[in-house]
Coordinates of C-alpha atoms in Angstrom, one line a residue:
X1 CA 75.2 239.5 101.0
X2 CA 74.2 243.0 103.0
X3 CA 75.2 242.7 106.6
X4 CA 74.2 244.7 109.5
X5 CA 74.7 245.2 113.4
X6 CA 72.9 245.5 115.9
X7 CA 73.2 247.5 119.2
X8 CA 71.4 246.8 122.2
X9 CA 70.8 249.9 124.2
X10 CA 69.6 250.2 127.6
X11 CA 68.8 254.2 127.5
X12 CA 71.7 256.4 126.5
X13 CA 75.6 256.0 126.7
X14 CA 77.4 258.9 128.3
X15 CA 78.8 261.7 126.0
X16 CA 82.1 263.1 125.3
X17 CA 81.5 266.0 127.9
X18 CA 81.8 263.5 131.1
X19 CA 85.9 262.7 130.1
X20 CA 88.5 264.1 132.0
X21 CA 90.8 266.2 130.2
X22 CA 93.9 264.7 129.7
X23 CA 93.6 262.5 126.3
X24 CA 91.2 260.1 128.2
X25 CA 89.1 258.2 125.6
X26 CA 86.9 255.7 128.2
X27 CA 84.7 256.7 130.8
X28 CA 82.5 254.6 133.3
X29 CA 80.9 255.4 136.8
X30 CA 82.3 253.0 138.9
X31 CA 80.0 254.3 141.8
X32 CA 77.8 256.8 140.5
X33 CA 78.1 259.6 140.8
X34 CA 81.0 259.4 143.7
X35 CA 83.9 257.4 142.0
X36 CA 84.7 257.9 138.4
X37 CA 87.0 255.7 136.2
X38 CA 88.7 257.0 133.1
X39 CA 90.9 255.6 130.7
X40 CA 92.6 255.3 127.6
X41 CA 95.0 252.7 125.7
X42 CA 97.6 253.5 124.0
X43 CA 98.5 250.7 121.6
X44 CA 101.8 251.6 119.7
X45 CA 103.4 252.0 123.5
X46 CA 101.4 249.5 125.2
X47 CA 100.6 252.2 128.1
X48 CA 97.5 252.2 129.9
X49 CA 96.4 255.6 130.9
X50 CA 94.2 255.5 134.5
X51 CA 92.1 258.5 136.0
X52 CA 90.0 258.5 139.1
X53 CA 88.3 261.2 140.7
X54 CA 86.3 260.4 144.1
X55 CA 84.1 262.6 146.2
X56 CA 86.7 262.0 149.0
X57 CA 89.6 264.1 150.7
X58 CA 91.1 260.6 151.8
X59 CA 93.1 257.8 150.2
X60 CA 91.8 256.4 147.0
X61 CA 92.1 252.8 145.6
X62 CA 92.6 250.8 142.4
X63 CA 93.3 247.9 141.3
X64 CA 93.5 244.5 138.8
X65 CA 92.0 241.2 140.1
X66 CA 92.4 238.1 139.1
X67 CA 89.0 237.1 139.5
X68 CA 87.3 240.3 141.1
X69 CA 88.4 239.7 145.1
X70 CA 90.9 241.3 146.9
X71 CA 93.1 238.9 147.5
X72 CA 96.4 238.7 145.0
X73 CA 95.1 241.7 142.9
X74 CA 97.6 244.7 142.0
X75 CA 96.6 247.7 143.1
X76 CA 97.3 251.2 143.5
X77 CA 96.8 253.6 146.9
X78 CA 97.3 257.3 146.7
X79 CA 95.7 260.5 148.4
X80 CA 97.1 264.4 148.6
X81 CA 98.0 265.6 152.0
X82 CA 99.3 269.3 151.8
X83 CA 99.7 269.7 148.1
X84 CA 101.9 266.2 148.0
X85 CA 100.8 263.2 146.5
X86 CA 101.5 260.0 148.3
X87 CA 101.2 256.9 145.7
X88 CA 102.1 253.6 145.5
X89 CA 102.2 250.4 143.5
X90 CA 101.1 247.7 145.9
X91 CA 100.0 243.8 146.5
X92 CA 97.8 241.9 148.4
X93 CA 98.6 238.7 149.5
X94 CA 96.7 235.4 149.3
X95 CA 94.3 237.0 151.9
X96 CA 92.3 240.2 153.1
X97 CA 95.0 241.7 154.4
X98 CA 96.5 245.8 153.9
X99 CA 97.9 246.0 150.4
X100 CA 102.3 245.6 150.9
X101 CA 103.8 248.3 148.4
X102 CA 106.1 246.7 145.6
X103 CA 109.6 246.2 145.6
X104 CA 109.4 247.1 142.0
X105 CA 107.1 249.8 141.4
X106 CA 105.4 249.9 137.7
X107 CA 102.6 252.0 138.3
X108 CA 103.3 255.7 137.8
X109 CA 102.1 258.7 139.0
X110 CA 101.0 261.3 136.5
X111 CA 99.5 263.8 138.7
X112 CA 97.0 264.0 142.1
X113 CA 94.7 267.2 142.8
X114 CA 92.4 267.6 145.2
X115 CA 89.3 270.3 144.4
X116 CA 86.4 270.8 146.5
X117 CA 85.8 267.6 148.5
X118 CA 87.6 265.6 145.0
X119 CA 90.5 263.7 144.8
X120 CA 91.8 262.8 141.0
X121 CA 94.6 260.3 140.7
X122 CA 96.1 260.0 137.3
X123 CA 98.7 257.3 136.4
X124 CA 99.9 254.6 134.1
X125 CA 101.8 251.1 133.2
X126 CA 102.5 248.7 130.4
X127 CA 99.8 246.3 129.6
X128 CA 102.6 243.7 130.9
X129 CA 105.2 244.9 133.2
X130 CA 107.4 242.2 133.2
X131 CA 107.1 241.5 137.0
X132 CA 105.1 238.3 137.0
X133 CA 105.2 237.8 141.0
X134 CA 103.3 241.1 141.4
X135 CA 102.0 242.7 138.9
X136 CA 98.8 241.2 136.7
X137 CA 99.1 241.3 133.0
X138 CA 96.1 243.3 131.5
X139 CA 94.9 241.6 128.5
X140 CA 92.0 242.5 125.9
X141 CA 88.3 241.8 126.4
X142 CA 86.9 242.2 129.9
X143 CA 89.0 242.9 133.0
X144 CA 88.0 242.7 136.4
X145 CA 88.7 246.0 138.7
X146 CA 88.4 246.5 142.2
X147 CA 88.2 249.5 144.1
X148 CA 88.1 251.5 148.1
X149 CA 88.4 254.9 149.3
X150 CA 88.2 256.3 152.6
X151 CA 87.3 259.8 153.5
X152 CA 90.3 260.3 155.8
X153 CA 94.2 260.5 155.0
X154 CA 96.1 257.7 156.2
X155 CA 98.0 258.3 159.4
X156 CA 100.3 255.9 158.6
X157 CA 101.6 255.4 154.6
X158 CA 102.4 252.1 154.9
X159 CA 99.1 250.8 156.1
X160 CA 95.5 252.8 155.5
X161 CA 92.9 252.8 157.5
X162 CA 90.1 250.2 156.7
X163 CA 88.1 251.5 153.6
X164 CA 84.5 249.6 155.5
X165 CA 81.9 249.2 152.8
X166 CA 83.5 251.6 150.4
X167 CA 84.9 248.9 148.2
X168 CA 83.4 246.6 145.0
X169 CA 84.3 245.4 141.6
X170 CA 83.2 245.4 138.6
X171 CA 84.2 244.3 134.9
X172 CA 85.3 247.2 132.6
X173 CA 87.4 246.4 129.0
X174 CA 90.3 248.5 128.6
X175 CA 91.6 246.5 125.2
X176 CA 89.2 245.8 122.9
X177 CA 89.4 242.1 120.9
X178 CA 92.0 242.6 118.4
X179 CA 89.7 240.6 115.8
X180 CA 88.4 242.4 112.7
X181 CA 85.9 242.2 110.5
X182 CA 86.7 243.9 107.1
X183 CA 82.8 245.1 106.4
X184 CA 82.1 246.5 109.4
X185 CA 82.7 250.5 109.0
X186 CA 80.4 249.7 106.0
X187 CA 77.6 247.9 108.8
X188 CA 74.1 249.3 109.3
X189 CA 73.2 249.6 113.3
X190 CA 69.8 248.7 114.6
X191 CA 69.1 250.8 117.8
X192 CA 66.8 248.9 120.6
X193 CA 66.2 251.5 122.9
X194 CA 64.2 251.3 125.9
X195 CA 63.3 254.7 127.1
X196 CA 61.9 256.4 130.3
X197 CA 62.1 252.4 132.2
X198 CA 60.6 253.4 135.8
X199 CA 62.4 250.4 137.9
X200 CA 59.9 249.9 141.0
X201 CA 60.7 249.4 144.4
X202 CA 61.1 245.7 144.3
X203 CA 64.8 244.0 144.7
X204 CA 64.6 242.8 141.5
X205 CA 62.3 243.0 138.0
X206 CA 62.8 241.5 134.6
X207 CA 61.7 244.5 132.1
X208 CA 60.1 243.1 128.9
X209 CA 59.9 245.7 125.9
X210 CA 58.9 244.7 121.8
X211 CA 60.1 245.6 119.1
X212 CA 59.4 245.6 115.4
X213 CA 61.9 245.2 112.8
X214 CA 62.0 248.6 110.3
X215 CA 60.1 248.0 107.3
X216 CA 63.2 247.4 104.9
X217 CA 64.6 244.8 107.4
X218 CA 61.0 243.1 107.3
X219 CA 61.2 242.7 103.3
X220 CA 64.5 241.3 102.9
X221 CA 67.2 239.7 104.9
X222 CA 70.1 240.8 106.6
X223 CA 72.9 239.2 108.2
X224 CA 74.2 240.2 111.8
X225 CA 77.8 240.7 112.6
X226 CA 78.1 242.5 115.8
X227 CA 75.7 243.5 119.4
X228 CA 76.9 245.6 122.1
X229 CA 75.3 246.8 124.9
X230 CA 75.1 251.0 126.3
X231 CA 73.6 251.7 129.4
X232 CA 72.8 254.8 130.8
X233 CA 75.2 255.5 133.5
X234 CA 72.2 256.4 136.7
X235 CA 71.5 252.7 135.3
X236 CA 74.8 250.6 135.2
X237 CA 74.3 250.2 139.1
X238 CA 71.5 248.5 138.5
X239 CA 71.0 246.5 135.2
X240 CA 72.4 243.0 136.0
X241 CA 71.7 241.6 132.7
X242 CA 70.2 241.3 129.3
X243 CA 68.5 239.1 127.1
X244 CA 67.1 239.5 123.0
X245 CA 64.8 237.0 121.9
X246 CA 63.3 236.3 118.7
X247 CA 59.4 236.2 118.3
X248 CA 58.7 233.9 116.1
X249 CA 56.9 231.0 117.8
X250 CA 54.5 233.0 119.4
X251 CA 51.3 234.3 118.6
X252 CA 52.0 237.4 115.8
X253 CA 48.6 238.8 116.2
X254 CA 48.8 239.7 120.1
X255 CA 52.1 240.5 119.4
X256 CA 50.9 242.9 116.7
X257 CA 48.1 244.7 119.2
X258 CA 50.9 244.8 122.5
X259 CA 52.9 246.9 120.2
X260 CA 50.6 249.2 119.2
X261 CA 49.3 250.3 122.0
X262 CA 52.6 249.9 124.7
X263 CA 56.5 250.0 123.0
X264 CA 57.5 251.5 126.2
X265 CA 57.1 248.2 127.9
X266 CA 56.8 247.0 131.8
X267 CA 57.5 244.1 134.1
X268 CA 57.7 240.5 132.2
X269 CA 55.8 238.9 135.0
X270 CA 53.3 240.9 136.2
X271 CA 49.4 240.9 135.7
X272 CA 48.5 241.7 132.8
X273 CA 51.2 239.8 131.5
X274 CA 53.0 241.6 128.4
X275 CA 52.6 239.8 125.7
X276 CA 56.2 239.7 124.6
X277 CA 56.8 238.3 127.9
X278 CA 55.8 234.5 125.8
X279 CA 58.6 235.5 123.3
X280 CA 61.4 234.0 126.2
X281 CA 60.4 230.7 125.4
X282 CA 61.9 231.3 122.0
X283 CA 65.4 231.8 120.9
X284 CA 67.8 233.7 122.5
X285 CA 69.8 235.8 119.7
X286 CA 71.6 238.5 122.1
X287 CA 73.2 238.1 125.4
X288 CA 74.9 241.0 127.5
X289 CA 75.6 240.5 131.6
X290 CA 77.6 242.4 134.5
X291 CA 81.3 242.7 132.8
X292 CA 80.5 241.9 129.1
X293 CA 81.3 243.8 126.1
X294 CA 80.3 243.7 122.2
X295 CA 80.4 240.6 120.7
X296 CA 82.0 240.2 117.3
X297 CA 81.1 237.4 115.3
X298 CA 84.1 235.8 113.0
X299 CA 84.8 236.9 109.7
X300 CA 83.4 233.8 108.4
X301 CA 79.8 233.9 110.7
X302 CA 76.8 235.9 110.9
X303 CA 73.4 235.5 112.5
X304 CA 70.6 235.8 109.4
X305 CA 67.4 238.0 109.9
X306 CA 64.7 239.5 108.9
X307 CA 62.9 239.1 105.5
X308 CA 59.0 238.8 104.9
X309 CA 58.6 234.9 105.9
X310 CA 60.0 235.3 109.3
X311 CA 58.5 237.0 112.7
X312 CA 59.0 240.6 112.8
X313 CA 59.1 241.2 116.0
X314 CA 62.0 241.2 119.2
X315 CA 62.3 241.5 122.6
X316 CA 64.4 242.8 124.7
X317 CA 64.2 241.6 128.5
X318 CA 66.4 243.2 131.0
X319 CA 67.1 242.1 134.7
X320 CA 67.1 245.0 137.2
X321 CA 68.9 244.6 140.6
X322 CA 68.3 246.5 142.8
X323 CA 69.0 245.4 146.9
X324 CA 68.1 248.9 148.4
X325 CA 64.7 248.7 146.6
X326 CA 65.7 252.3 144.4
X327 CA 62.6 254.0 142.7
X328 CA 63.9 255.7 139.5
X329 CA 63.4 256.7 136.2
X330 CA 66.4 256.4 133.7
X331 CA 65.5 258.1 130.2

């Protein structure tokens, strides 16, 4: 049995040339293109490895949440004042309250710069630090971050000035699943790509783009063992979610002509209605939403496709979110 993954793609991911020197393997806009997150794991030492570089000459925050609020999430606040850093491993209580700095302090300063209205923090800790009553253990799969800044130094280092509306969260994997599936460095990768998506105006639009299977894939089956998502990074502010759906319950033929003539896509719900806009009544193969990573099916599972007696066609529908109604055009 020939198996096969597939990727979901939302544009391109971002290359090698956006990581901060340093031996930092992840990268992610947390606000692009103002705060940047960096990364990398070391798992022989159990050390995480943290970057951040803001557009900001003020203090800069970080931190682990329990469930992506403020309140009893470990964080770190640091800024440069004068060629010093000032950093510090802090809590916050069971409320919205000013971070308190540890007794114990297990975050660790590597280095703080600051270059031309930029601040970079680097610093590190164990995955688990041992202090259960303030610290949270980081574990694999998807963890929940928060972050601040504010463009000023704090006049006091014990409690910075309120960061207003620079603040969020967001779900970023630091550890990926320890499973492994013996076959998979051997795995084919379907790419679903949609390209040049021009996201109107409105707060929100579901995207609907076919696609048809390669002609191998259409003449004999193939088994699925893995989907990830990769969006572009102008994009990650905005895609909320996605969905892939098989086609196989809905009428081949108009299917057939839509994809002829448009594989770039447009909105699911407009008029004319796209015709692979009918294929969400089928089944749902793929899912991928705000936080989410790859999905890797156990050793023992796999999702069979493809093949001449089945639908050859997919769709990939993707919810944009966008509240300040954003024209743009990610390629």
């Amino acid at each position: 049995m020939f198996r096969c993954c597939v990727l979901l793609c939302v544009s391109v991911a971002m290359g090698q040339d956006g990581i901060l020197a340093g031996g930092y393997t992840g990268f992610r806009y947390i606000v692009n293109p103002s705060y940047e997150l960096h990364w990398h794991f070391d798992a022989a030492t159990q050390n995480l490895s943290i970057a951040v570089r803001v557009q900001t000459t003020g203090w800069i925050g970080f931190g682990i949440s329990p469930n992506g609020g403020m309140p009893n999430s470990d964080v770190v606040i640091g800024w440069v004042a004068n060629g010093n850093t000032i950093f510090h491993d802090r809590k916050v209580p069971n409320s919205k309250t000013t971070p308190k700095i540890d007794e114990e302090q297990n975050w660790f300063l590597i280095e703080g710069t600051e270059d031309n209205g930029w601040t970079t923090l680097k610093f590190w800790r164990l995955l688990d630090t041992g202090d259960s009553s303030e610290d949270i253990v980081i574990g694999e799969g998807n963890t929940r971050v928060i972050y601040s800044w504010n463009d000023a130094d704090p006049s006091d280092a014990s409690s910075p000035d309120y960061h207003m509306s620079n603040r969020g969260s967001m779900g970023v994997t630091f550890v990926e699943t320890s499973q492994v599936v013996d076959d998979l460095d051997k795995a084919e990768t379907i790419s679903l790509v949609q390209r040049d998506i021009e996201i109107p105006s409105d707060t929100t639009t579901y995207w609907c783009t076919g696609f048809k299977l390669p002609k191998e894939i259409r003449e004999k089956e193939k088994h699925m063992i893995k989907y990830e998502a990769v969006i572009h990074p102008e994009a990650e502010a905005y895609v909320h979610h996605m969905l892939l759906y098989d086609c196989s319950g809905v009428n081949q033929t108009l299917l057939e002509e839509e994809y002829e003539k448009n594989t770039k896509g447009g909105p699911c719900y407009t008029s004319p209605k796209n015709a692979f806009t009918d294929c969400t009544g089928e089944a749902v193969i793929a899912a991928w939403a705000v936080g989410g990573s790859g999905f890797t099916f156990p050793s023992n599972v796999s999702y069979s496709f493809g093949g001449p007696d089945v639908s050859p066609f997919w769709m990939v529908q993707v919810h944009y979110d966008n509240p300040n109604s954003v024209n743009g055009t990610f390629s």
